[in-house]
XYZ file of C-alpha atoms in Angstrom:
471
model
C 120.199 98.062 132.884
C 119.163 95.884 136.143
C 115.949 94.067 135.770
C 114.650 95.363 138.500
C 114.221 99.511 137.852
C 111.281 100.575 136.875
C 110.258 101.702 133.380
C 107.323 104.242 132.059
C 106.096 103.563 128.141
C 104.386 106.605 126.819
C 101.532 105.338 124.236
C 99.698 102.028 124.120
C 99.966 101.609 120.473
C 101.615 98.817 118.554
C 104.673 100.507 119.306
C 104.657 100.591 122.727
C 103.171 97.014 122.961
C 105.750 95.590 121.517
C 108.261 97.381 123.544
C 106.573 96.037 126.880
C 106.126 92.492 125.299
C 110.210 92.578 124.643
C 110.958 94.153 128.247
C 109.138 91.589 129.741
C 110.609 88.311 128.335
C 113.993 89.809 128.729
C 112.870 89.549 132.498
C 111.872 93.478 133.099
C 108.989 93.236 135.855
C 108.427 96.969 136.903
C 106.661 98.477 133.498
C 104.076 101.211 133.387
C 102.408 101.949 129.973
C 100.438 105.790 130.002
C 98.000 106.294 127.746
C 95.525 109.380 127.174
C 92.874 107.393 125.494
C 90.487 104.581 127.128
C 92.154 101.653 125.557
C 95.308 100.162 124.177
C 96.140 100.088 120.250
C 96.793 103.327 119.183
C 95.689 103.669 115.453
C 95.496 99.869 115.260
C 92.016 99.735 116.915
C 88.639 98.754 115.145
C 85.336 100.724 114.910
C 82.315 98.471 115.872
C 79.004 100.171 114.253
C 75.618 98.531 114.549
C 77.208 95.164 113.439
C 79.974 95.752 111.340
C 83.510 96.004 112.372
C 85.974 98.318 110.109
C 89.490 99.155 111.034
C 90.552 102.998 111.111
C 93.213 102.178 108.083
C 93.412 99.225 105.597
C 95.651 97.321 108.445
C 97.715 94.871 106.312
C 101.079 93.483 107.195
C 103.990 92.289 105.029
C 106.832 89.675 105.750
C 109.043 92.431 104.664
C 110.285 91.986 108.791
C 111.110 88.851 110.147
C 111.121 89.772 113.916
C 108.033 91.266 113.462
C 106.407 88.037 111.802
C 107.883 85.998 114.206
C 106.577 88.466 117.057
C 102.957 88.129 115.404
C 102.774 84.174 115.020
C 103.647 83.836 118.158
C 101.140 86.100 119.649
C 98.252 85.582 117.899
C 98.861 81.780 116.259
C 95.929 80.610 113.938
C 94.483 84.486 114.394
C 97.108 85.264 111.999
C 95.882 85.085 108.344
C 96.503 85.131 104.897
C 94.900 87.692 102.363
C 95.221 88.585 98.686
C 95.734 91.670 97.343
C 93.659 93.021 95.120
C 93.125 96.896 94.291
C 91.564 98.974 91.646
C 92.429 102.507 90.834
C 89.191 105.167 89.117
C 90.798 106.673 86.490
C 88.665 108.593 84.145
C 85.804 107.419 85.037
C 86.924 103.612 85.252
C 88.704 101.278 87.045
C 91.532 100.254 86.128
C 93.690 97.449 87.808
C 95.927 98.812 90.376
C 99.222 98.231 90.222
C 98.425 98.496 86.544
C 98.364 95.224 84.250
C 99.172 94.579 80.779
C 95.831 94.307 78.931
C 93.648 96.314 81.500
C 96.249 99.296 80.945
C 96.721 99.132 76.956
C 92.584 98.706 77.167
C 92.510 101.700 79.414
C 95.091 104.209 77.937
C 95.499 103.006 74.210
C 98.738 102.603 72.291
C 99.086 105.826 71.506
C 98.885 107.534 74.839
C 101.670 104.624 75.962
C 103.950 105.415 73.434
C 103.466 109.247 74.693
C 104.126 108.198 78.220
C 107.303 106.014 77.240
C 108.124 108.964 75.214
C 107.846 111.520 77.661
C 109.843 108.655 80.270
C 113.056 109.096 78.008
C 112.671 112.883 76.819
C 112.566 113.917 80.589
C 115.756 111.610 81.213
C 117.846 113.188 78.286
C 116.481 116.546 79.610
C 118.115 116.313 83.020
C 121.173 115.045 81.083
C 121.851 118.484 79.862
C 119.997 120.117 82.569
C 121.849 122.155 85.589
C 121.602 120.165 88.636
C 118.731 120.380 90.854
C 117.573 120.460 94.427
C 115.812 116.699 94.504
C 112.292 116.645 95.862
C 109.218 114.466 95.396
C 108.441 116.065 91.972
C 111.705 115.854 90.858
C 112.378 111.995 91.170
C 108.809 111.101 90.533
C 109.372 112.894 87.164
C 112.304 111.077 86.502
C 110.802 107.858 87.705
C 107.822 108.307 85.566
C 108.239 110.999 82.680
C 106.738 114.487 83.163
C 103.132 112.914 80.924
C 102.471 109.965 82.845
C 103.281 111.699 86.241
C 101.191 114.640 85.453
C 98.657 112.083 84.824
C 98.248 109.868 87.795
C 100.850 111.101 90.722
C 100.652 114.851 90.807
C 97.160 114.722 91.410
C 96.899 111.693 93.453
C 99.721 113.339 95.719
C 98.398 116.720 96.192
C 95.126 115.784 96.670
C 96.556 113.550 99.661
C 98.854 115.627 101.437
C 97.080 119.043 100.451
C 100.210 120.701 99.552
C 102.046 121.251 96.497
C 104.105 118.346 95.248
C 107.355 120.262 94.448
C 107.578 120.979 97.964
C 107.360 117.263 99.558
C 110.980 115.755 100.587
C 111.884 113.123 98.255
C 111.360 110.623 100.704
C 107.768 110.379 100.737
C 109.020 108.423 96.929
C 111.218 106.268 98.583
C 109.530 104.742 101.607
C 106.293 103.981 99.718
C 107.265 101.851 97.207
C 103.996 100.880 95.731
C 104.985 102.022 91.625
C 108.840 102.061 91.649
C 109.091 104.077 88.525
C 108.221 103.817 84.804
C 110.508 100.834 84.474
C 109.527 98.825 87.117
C 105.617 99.554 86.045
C 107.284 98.285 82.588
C 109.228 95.035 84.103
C 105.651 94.452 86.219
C 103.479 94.212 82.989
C 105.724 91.473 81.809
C 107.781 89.168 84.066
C 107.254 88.496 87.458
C 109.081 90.152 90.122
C 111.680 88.649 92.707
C 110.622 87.712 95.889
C 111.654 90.187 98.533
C 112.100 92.837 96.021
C 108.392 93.852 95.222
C 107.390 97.084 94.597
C 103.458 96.072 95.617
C 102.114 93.460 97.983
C 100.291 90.136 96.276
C 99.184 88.982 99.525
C 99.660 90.136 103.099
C 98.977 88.980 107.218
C 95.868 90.191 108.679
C 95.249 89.616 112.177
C 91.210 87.443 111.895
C 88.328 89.656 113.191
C 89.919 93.358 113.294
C 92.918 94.848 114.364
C 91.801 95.422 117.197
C 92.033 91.634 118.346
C 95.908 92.189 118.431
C 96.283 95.018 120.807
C 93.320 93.701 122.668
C 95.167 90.094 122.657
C 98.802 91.973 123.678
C 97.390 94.257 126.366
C 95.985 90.626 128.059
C 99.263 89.530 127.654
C 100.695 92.027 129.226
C 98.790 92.305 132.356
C 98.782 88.548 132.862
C 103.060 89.640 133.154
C 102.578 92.226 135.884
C 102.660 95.603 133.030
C 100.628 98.277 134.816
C 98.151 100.762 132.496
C 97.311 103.898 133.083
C 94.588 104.719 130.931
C 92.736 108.525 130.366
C 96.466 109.646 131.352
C 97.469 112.288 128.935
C 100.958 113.166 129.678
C 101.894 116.945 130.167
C 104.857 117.350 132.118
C 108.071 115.194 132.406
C 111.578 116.306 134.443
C 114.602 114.413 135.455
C 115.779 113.712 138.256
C 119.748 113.811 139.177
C 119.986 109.799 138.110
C 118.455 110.126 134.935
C 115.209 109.029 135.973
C 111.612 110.501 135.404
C 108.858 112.204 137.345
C 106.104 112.684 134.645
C 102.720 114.099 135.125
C 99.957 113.553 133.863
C 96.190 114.820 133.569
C 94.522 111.643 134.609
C 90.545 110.789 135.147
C 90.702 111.167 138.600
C 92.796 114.677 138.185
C 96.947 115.233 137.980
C 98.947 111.807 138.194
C 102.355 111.250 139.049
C 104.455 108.410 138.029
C 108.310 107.887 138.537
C 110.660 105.839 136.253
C 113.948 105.302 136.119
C 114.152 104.332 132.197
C 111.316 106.154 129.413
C 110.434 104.785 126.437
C 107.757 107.618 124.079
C 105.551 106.964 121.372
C 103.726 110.012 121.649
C 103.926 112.939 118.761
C 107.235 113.689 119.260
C 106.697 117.871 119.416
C 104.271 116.604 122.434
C 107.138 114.887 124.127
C 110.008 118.260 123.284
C 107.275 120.308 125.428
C 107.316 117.743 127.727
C 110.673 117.464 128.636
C 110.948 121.158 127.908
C 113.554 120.810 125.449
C 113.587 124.684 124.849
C 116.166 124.215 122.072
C 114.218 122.342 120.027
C 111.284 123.813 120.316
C 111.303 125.751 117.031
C 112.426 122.426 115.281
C 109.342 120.257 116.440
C 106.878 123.432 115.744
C 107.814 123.067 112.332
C 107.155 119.364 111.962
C 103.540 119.096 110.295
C 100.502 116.496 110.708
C 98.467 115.295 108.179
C 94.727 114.785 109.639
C 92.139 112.420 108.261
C 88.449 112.062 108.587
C 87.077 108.179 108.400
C 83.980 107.878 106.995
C 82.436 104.385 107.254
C 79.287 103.856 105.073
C 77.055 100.816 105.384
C 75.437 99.624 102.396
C 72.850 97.158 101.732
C 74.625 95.505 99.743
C 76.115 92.219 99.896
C 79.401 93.169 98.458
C 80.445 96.433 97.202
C 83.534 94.979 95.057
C 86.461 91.996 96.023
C 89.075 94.687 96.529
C 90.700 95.244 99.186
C 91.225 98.916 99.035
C 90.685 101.162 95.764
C 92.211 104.425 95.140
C 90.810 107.706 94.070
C 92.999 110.351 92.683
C 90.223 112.377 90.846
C 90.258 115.960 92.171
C 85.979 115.961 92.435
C 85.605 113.557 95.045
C 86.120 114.229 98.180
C 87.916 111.222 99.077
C 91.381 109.355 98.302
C 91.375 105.331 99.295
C 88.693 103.474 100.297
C 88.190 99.986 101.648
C 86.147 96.965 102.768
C 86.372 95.221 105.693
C 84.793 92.223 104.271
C 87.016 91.833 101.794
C 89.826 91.215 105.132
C 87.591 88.625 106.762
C 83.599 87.674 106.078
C 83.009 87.896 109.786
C 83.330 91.541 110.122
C 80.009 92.563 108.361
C 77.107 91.049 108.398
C 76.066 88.046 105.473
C 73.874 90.264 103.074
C 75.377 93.767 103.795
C 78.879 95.222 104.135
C 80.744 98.461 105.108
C 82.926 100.511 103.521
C 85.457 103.006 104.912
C 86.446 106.113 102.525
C 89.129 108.411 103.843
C 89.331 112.430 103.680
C 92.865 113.618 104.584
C 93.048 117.681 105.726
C 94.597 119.680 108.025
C 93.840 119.801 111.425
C 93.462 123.815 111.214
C 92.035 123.991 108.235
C 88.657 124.999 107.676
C 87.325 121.006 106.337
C 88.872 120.004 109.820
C 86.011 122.147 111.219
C 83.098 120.616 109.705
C 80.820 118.569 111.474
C 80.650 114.810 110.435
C 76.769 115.388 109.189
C 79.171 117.269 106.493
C 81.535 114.901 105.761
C 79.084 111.996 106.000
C 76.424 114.067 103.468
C 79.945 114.517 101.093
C 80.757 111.267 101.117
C 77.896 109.790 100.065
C 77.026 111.857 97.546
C 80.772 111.469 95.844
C 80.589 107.530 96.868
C 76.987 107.129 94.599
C 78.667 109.541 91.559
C 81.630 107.003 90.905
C 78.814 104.183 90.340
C 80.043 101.571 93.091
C 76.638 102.013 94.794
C 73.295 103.373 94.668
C 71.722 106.571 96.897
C 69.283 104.226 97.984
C 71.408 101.693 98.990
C 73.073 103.862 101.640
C 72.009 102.878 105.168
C 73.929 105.168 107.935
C 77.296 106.279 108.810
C 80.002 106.626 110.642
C 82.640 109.299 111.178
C 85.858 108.973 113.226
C 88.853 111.975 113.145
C 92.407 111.286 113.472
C 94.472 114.940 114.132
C 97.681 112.730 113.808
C 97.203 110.235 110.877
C 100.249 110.535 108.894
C 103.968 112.854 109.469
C 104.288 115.346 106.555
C 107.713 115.341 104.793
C 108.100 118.640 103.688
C 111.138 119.313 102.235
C 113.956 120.105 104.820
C 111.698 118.128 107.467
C 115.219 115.920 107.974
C 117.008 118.798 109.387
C 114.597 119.727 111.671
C 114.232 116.139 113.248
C 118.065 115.593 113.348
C 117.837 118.674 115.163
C 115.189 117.335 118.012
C 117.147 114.183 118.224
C 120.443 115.504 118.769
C 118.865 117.627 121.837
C 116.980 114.565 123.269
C 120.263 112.491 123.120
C 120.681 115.002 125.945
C 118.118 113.081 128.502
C 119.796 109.550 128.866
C 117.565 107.753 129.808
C 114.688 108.294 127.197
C 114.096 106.731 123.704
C 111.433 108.079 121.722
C 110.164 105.474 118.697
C 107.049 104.593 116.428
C 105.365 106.271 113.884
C 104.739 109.133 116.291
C 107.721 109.243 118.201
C 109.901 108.810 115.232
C 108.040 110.849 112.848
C 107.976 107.934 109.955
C 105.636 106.625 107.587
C 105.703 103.042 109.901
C 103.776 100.143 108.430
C 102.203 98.082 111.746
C 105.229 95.579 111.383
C 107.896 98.412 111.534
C 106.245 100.273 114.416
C 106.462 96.500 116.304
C 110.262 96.067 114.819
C 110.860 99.665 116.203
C 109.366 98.143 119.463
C 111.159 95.175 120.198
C 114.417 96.999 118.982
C 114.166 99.883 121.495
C 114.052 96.905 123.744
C 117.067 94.721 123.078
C 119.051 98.644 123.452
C 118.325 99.534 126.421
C 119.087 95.519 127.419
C 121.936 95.329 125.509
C 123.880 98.525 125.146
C 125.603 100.366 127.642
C 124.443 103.844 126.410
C 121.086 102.735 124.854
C 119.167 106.324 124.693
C 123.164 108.061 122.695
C 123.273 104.391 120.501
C 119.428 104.693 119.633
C 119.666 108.192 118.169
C 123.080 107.353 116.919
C 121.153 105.025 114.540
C 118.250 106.158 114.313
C 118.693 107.041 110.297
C 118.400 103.306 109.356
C 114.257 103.500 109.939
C 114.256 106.226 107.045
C 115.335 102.480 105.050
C 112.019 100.631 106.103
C 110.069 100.445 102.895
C 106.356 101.054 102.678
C 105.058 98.157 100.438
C 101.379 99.172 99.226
């Protein structure tokens, strides 16, 4: 494509960043990035409360990505650090070393219960041996990952209370792109020997960017406009039609009332059922009604408290409390809470329709709390104030059958030749930071380097089901 046409990027997230950062060193100069919100970053934006900075997510990033590594050190340099991973799990009542350890799980569970759980590992194995094939899902490999006992145990209920849906009916992909167990044997292999590099099943350390997320797509969007990239901010797109080259005429509800901008090349990280209604993709309309959202309320608690624990996220799969991970910021950098107190940032996933959607966040914040001082990690009277943020889009749902319905939307879009939709959003995937970023500076090099880069994108768009969630 010549350097010189002009090109719109939908979303201001990581994704999108990236994308314009690419574009522009491979010499684009006319790029426009829309975004409804007030500011760039997407989900990778901090909260700043009275002090304390939080991010809305545990933002960590692996070196599972190269390009995306590279990409990083070379934006943010020194900013770029190094944590340790460290994570509990409250089980029973205690917590127990997450992913699990030798001593701290034969301490927790007993020798018994382990020999039921290995037992119940190679009954349920045998069993499908002689058992009529089934239709895989998320219960099904998880059971034959983990035995029908130890799953019961720990998954089932850590999975259901997360997505709010039955396990038998998630895809069996949600398994395979988040990584962090691997199965019965690779818990087994963990306990003993120490596993190959580049072939983890959990993080031991990861990059943070120093100070909050927030400093990278703060640090990129200055980047950008230094380059010439226009934003358009409080620009929610609602309608986009092509002209007879292929090119764009999208409009959007801006600040100061409708907005119109042209582009000959589109680029969308927006929900991608916002973006079929956009281009009024009629045919795949019923396909992208079907996809599903999982929504999550942030509740950020400060506590005076020095230090809550040295983890940097814990997990919750008991069915009382109203919450399923929780994290510190402190425990990312010291300079994000203050010296003698710290925040902590417990997350409620729900539906957006659904009646816990509707409460106010005196409700969730009262909830919270009161399920935050029952596990023992702090006192009542310890609790300070809070914070509640809502994210309607926080995570894609794969319900089983979700694949045919997306193949479906992207074999219409191929349709529009000059638009590539990618991103967590835009892709519907479980993206890590780093793979929204690799997704970014991909899109890129195809429209740069291909001579049908919307028809090759989609074309290949099944190897991003491969990028592994490491936890």
């Amino acid at each position: 494509m010549e350097k010189n046409k002009s090109i719109a990027i939908l979303g201001a997230g990581l994704a999108g960043l990236a994308c314009a950062c690419r574009l522009s060193e491979l010499g684009y100069k006319n790029i426009s990035i829309i975004e409804k919100e007030s500011f760039a970053g997407g989900l990778a934006i901090s909260i700043q409360y009275k002090g304390f900075s939080s991010d809305l997510g545990p933002h960590r990033i692996s070196a599972s990505i190269p390009q995306a590594v590279d990409f990083l050190n070379r934006q943010m340099g020194e900013d770029l650090i190094t944590c340790r991973r460290r994570s509990h799990m409250l089980l029973d009542g205690r917590m127990i070393v997450y992913p699990p350890r030798l001593m701290n799980t034969l301490s927790h569970f007993g020798l018994l219960k382990i020999a039921r759980f290995a037992g119940s590992f190679f009954s349920t194995r045998l069993g499908r041996l002689f058992s009529p094939p089934q239709e895989e899902s998320f219960e099904t490999l998880m059971q034959k990952s983990f035995g029908c006992a130890l799953y019961n145990k720990i998954v089932k209920p850590y999975t259901e209370k997360t997505w709010k849906m039955p396990a038998a009916e998630l895809s069996p992909d949600v398994a395979k792109a988040r990584v962090s167990a691997g199965g019965l044997a690779a818990l087994a292999r963990r306990l003993f020997l120490r596993e190959q590099k580049g072939r983890e099943t959990s993080l031991q350390e990861f990059y943070y960017i120093k100070g909050g997320i927030k400093n990278l797509s703060q640090r990129l969007k200055e980047h950008l406009e230094k380059r010439g990239v226009q934003f358009l901010f409080n620009c929610g797109v609602k309608k986009m039609l092509m002209n007879s080259n292929g090119g764009w005429k999208i409009s959007c509800n801006g600040k100061n009332g409708n907005e119109e901008v042209c582009a000959d090349f589109c680029f969308s990280t927006i929900p991608v059922p916002e973006l079929v209604d956009a281009v009024s993709a009629h045919e795949a309309k019923q396909a992208a009604a079907a996809l599903e959202y999982l929504a999550m309320a942030l509740v950020f608690v400060l506590v005076d408290r020095p230090r809550i624990s040295e983890d940097t996220w814990l997990y919750f799969p008991e069915p009382s409390l109203i919450f399923n991970r929780g994290y510190e910021s402190k425990n990312f950098d010291e300079m994000m809470s203050r010296k003698h107190r710290t925040i902590i940032c417990l997350e409620v996933t729900m539906r957006a329709n659904d009646g816990m959607w509707n409460q106010n966040d005196s409700w969730f914040a009262s909830r919270v709390c009161k399920d935050l001082a029952s596990t023992g990690l702090v006192k009542v009277n310890e609790i300070m104030d809070t914070y509640v943020s809502r994210l309607a889009h926080a995570y894609p749902i794969y319900r089983r059958g979700y694949e045919a319905r997306l193949d479906e939307i992207f074999s219409h879009l191929q349709k529009f030749p000059n638009l590539i939709t990618l991103g967590r959003q835009g892709l519907f995937h479980h993206n890590n930071m780093d793979h929204s970023i690799y997704e970014g500076i991909l899109a890129a090099d195809y429209l740069d380097s291909k001579k049908e880069a919307a028809a090759a994108w989609y074309r290949d768009a099944g190897q991003f089901r491969n990028l592994r969630i490491v936890d």
